[in-house]
Coordinates of C-alpha atoms in Angstrom, one line a residue:
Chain D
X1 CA 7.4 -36.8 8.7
X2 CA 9.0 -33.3 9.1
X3 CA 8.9 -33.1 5.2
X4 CA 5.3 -33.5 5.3
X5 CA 5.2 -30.9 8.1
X6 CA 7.3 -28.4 6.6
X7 CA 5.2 -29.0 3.2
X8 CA 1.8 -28.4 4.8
X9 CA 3.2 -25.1 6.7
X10 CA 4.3 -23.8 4.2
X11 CA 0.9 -24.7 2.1
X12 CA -1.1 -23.1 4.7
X13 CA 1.2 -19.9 4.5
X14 CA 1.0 -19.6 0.6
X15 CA -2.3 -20.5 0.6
X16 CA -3.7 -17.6 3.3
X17 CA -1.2 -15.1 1.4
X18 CA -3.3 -15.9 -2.0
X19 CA -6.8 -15.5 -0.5
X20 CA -5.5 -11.8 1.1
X21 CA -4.4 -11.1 -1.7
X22 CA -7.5 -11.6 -3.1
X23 CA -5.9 -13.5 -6.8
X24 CA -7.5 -17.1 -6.3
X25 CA -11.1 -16.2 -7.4
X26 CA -12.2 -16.9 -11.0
X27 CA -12.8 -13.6 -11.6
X28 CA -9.7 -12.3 -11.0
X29 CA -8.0 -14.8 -12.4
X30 CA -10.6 -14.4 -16.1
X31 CA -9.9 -10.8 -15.1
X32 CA -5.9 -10.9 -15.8
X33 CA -6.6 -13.4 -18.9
X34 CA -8.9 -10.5 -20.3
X35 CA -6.5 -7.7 -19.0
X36 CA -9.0 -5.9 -17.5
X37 CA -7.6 -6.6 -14.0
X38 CA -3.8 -7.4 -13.0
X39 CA -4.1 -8.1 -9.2
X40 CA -2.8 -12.1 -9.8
X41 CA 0.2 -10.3 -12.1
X42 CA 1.1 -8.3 -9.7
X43 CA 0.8 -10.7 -7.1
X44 CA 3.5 -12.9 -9.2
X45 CA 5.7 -10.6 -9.7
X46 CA 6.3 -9.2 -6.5
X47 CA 6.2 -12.8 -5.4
X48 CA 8.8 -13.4 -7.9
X49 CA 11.2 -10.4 -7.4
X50 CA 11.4 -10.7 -3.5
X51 CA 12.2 -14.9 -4.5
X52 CA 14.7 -14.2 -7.0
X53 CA 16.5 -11.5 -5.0
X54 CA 15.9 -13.9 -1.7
X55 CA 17.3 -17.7 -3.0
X56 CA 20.3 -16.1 -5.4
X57 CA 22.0 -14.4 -2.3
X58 CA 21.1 -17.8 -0.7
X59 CA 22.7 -20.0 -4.0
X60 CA 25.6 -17.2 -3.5
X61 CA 26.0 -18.2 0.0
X62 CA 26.1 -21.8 -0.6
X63 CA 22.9 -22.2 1.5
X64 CA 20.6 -23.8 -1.3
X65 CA 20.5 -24.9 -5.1
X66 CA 18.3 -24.0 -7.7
X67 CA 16.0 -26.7 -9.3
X68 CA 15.2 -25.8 -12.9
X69 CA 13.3 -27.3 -15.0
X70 CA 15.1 -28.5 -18.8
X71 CA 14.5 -26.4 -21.9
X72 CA 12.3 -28.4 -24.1
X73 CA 10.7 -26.2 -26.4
X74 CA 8.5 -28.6 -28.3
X75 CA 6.9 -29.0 -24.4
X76 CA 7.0 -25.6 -22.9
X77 CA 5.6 -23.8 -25.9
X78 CA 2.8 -26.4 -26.9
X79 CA 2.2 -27.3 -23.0
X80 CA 2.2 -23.6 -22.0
X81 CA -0.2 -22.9 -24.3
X82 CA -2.8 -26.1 -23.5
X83 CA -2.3 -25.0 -20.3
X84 CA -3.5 -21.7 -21.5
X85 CA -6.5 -23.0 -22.8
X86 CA -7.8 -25.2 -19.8
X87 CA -6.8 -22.1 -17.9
X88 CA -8.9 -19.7 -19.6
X89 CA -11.8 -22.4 -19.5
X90 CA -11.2 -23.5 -16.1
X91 CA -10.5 -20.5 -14.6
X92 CA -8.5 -21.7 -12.0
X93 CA -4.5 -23.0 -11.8
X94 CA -3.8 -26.2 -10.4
X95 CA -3.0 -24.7 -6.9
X96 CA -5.1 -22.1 -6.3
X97 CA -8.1 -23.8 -7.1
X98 CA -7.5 -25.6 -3.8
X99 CA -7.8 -22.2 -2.7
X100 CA -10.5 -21.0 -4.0
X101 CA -12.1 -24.6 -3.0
X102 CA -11.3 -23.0 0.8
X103 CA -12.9 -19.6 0.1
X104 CA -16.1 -21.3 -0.9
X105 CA -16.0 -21.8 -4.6
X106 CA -16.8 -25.2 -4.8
X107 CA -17.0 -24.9 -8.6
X108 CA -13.1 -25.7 -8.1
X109 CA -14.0 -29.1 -7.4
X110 CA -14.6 -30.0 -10.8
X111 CA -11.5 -28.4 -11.9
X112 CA -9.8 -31.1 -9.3
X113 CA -11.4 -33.8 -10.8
X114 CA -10.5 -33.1 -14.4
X115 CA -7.1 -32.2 -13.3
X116 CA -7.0 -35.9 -11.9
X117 CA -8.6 -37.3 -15.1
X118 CA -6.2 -35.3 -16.9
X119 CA -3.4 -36.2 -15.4
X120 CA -4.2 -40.1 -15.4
X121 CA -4.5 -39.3 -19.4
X122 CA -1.2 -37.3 -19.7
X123 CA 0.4 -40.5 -17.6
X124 CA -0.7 -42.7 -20.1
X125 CA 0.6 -40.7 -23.2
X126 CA 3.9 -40.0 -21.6
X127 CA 5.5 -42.8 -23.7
X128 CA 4.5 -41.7 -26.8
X129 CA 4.7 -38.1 -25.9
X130 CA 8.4 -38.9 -25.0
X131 CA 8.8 -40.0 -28.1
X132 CA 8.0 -36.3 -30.0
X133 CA 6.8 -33.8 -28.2
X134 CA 9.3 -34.0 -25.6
X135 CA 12.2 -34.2 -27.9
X136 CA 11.6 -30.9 -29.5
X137 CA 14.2 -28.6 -28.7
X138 CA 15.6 -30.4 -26.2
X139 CA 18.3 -28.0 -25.0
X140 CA 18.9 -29.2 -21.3
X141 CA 18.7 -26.8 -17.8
X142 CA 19.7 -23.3 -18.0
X143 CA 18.9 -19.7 -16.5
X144 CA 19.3 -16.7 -18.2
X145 CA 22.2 -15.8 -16.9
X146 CA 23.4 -19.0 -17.4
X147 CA 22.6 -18.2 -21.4
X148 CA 23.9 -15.2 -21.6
X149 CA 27.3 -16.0 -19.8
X150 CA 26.4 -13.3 -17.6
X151 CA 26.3 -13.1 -13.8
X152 CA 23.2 -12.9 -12.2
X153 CA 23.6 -9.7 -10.0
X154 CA 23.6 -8.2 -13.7
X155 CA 20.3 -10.1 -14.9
X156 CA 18.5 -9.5 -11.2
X157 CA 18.5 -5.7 -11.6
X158 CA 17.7 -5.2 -14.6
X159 CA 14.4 -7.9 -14.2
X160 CA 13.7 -5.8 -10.7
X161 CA 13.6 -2.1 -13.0
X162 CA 11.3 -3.6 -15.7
X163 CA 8.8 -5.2 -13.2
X164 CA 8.2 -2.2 -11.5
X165 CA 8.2 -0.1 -14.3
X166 CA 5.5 -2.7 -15.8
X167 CA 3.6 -2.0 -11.9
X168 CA 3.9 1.6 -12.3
X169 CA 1.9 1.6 -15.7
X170 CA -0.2 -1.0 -14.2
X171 CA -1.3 1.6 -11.7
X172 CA -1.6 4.4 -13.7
X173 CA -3.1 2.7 -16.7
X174 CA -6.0 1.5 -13.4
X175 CA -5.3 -2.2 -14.0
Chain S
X1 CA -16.9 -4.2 -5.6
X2 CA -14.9 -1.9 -3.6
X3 CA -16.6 -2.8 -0.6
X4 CA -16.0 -6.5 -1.1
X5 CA -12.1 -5.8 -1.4
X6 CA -12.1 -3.9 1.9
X7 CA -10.4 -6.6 3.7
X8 CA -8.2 -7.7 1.3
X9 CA -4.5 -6.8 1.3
X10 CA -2.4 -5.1 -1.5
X11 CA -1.3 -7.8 -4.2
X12 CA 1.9 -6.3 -4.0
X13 CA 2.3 -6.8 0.0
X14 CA 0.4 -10.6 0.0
X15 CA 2.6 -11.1 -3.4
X16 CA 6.3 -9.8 -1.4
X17 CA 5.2 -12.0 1.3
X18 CA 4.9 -15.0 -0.5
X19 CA 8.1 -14.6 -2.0
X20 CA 9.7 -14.8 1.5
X21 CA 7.5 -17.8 2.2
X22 CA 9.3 -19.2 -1.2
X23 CA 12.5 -18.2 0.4
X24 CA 11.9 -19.8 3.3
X25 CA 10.7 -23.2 2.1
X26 CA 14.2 -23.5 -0.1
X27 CA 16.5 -22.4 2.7
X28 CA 14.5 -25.3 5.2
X29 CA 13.7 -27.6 2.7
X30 CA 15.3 -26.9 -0.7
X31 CA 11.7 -27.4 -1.7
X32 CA 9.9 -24.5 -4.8
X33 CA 6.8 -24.3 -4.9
X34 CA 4.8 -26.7 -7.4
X35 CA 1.4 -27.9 -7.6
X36 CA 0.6 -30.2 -10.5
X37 CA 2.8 -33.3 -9.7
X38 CA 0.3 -33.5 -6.3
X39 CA -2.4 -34.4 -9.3
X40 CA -0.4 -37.1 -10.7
X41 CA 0.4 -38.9 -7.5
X42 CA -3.5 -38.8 -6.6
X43 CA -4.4 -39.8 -9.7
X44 CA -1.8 -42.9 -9.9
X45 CA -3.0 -43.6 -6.3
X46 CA -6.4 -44.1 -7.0
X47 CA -5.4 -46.3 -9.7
X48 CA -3.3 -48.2 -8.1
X49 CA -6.2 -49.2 -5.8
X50 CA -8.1 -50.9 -8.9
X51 CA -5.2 -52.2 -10.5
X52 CA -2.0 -52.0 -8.5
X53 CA 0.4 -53.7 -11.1
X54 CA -0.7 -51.8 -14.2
X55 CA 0.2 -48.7 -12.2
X56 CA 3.8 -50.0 -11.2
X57 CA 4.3 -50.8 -14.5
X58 CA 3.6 -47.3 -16.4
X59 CA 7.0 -44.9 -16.7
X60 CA 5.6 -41.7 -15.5
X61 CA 4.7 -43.2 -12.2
X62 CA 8.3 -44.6 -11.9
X63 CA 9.3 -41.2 -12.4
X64 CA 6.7 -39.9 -10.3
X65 CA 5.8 -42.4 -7.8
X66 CA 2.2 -42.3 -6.2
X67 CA 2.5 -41.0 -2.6
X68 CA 1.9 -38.5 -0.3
X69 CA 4.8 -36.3 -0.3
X70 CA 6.0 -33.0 0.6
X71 CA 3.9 -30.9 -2.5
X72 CA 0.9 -33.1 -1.9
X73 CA 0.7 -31.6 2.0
X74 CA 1.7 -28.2 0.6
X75 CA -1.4 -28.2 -1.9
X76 CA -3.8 -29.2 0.9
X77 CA -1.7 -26.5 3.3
X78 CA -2.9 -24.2 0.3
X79 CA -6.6 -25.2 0.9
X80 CA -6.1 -24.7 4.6
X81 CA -4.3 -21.5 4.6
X82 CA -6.9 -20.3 2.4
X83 CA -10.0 -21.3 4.7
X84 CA -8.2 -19.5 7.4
X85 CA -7.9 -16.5 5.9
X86 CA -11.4 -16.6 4.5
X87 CA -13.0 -17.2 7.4
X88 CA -11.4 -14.8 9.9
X89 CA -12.0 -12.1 7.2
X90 CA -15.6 -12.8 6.8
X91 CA -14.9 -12.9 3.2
X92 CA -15.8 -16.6 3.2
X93 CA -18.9 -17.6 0.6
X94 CA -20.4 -20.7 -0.6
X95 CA -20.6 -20.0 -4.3
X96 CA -21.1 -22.2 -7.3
X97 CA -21.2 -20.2 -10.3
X98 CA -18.5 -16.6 -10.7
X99 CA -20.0 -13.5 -10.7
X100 CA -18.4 -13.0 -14.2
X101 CA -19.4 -16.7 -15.8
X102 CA -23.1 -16.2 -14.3
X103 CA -23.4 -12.7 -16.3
X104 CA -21.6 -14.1 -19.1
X105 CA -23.3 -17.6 -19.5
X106 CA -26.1 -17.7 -17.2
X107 CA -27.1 -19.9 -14.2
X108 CA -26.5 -23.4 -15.1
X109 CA -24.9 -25.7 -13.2
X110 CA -24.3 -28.1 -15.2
X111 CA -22.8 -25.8 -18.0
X112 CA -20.3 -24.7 -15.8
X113 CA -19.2 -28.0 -14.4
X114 CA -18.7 -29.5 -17.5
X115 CA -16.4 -26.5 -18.5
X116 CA -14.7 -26.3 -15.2
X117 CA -14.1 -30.1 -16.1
X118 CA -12.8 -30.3 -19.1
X119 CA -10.7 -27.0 -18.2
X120 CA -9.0 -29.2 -15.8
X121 CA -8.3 -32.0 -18.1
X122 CA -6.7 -29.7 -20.7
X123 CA -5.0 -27.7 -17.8
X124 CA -3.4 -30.5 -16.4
X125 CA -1.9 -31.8 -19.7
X126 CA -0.3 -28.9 -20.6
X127 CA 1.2 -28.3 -17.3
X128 CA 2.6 -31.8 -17.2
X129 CA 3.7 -31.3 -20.6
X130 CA 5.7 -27.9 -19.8
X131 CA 7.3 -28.9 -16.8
X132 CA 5.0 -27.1 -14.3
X133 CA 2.0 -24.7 -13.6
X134 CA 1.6 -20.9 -12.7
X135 CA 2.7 -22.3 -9.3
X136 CA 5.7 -23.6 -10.8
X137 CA 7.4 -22.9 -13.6
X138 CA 5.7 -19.3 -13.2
X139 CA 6.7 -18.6 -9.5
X140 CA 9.1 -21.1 -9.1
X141 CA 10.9 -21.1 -12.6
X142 CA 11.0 -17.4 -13.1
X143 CA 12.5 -16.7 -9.7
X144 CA 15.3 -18.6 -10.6
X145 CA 15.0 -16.8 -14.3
X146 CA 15.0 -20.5 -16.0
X147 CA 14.4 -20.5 -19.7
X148 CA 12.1 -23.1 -19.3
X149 CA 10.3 -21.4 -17.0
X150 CA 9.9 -18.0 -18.3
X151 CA 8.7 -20.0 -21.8
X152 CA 6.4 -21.8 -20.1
X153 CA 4.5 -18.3 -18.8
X154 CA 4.5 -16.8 -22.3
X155 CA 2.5 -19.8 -23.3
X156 CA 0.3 -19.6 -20.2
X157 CA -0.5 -16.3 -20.8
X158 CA -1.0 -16.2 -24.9
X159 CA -3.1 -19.3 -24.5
X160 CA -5.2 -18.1 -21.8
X161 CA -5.8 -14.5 -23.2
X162 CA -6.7 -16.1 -26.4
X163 CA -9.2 -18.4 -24.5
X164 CA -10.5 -15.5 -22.4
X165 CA -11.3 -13.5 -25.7
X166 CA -12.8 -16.0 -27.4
X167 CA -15.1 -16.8 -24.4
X168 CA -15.9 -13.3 -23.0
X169 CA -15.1 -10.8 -25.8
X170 CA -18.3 -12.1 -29.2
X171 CA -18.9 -9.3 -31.9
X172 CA -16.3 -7.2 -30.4
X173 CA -18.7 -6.3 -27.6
X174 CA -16.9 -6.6 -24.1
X175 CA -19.6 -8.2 -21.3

C-alpha cells in the first residue's frame, strides 16, 4: 500500500514537472522529431544529468542499485526504431500521453487504447519473438563504464561537458 | 506562441527537477521511472476478465503479472500531476486535433484517431521489444549510462525523425 503511494506521488510530481515544462504536447513532441524545436531534449537531458550525477553518488554510498536493462541488440535497435515510428505517428510517448490526456488533449486517448491493443499483441508474440528477435546480440546488463572498464566519475563528466555543450548550440542555433 | 508559453517554466529547470524527483523515487523506493509495463498489466487485466485461464497461461504475463502496481499508480500520478499543473496555470484546453496535425492534415477526427491509434499499437511494440520507452530506457536507462538504454534512444530518435519527415516535410517544402 505505501508502494502504491509512493508510485502515485511520485507520478503526480513527474507528471506536473512535464506539463511546466511544457514537453507533453504533440507539438512539441513532432517539434523535436522534426528538429525544429528541442524543449522535450532539453528537458531529458537535464533530467538525465541531475539523475546520473544524483543515484551514482547514491550506488557509491551504498544507498541504492542500478536496474539496467540487458543488451539485446536485435531488440533495442529494431524496437527503438518501431518505437520510433508509432512515435512519430502518435505523437505522444507512453507516459506523457497520460499527460497530455490531463492538459486536455484527449486525442491521447486513442494513443492509450492502441498502446493497450498493442501491448495485448506484443504479449502474444513474445514466444516467438523470444525465439529471434530477442536472441540477437544478446550481450547481457552493462553500463558504459561497465564497458569500458572505466570508473564512472570518469564517464559522468565527460557526459555532463557534452550535454551542455549540445544546450549551448541548442540556444544559439534558437532550437 | 510566445504568449501561450508565458507560464511555462524553462525545460532546463522542470527537466533538473525531475531528475531530483528520479533521485528521490530510487533512494525511497529503488523504483526508475517507466511507463510501458503499466500497458501490459492493463491490457492482461482486461483479458483476464474474458478469459482468465488463457491469460495465466501466456509467458509474458508470468513475467509481467496483471496488477496494479507501483508504475501503474505512477502513470496515473503522471495524469494527475499534469491536470494540476494545467489547471492552476490556466493553460488547461480541451483540444482534439494539434495545432501542427490540423495545419498539416486538416480537421478530421476520424483521420487523426485512427493515426493516433495505430501509433499506439506500433509504439507500444517497439517499446516492449527494446526494453522500455522515452520514460525508461531514455530517462531511466541513460541516467545510469546503460548500453541498452542509450541504444534504445538512438533508435527512438532515427525512427521518429524519419517518421516526422516523411509525414510533415513532402516535395522538400517544410509546413
Amino acid at each position: 500500500m505505501n508502494m502504491l503511494l509512493y508510485g502515485l506521488i511520485t507520478g503526480v510530481l513527474f507528471g506536473f514537472l512535464l506539463q511546466k515544462g511544457r514537453v507533453l504536447r504533440y507539438d512539441k513532441q513532432l517539434g523535436a522529431l522534426r528538429l525544429l524545436d528541442m524543449t522535450i531534449v532539453k528537458f531529458m537531458f537535464s533530467a538525465i544529468l541531475v539523475g546520473m550525477v544524483g543515484v551514482y553518488l547514491l550506488k557509491d554510498l551504498g544507498l541504492v542499485e542500478l536496474s539496467v536493462r540487458p543488451i539485446i541488440l536485435g531488440g533495442s535497435i529494431l524496437g527503438g526504431l518501431i518505437f520510433g515510428v508509432g512515435w512519430g505517428l502518435l505523437g505522444y510517448c507512453p507516459g506523457t500521453q497520460l499527460g497530455a490526456l490531463g492538459e486536455g488533449r484527449w486525442d491521447a486517448l486513442w494513443g492509450i487504447l492502441g498502446m493497450m491493443v498493442g501491448a495485448a499483441l506484443f504479449v502474444e508474440a513474445y514466444p516467438a519473438l523470444k525465439k529471434t528477435v530477442l536472441t540477437w546480440g544478446d550481450f547481457g546488463k552493462a553500463t558504459l563504464p561497465q564497458a569500458l572498464g572505466l570508473n564512472h566519475w570518469f564517464i559522468i563528466p565527460l557526459f555532463v561537458v557534452a550535454v551542455l555543450a549540445l544546450f549551448r548550440w541548442l540556444e544559439r542555433k534558437k532550437l | 506562441m510566445k504568449l501561450k508559453e508565458e507560464n511555462g517554466w524553462s525545460p532546463y529547470l522542470a527537466g533538473a527537477l525531475s531528475g531530483l524527483v528520479v533521485i528521490m523515487s530510487v533512494w525511497a523506493t529503488g523504483r526508475f521511472f517507466g511507463a510501458t509495463t503499466t500497458f501490459v498489466r492493463s491490457a492482461g487485466m482486461l483479458e483476464k476478465l474474458f478469459a482468465p485461464e488463457r491469460v495465466d497461461r501466456l509467458a509474458y504475463f508470468v513475467k509481467y503479472v496483471p496488477k496494479i502496481d507501483w508504475q501503474w499508480m505512477f502513470v496515473i500520478g503522471i495524469l494527475i500531476g499534469s491536470l494540476l499543473a494545467a489547471v492552476t496555470s490556466g493553460s488547461f484546453r480541451w483540444q482534439a486535433l494539434p495545432d501542427m496535425w490540423k495545419k498539416r492534415f486538416g480537421s478530421s477526427l476520424i483521420k487523426r484517431a485512427v493515426v493516433a491509434f495505430i501509433g499506439g499499437v506500433i509504439a507500444i511494440f517497439g517499446a516492449r521489444l527494446a526494453g522500455g520507452c522515452p520514460s525508461g530506457q531514455g530517462l531511466s536507462g541513460s541516467l545510469q549510462l546503460s548500453i541498452s538504454g542509450l541504444i534504445a534512444v538512438v533508435g527512438f530518435f532515427a525512427g521518429g525523425v524519419v517518421t516526422a519527415r516523411l509525414l510533415y516535410d513532402r516535395g522538400g517544402e517544410r509546413k
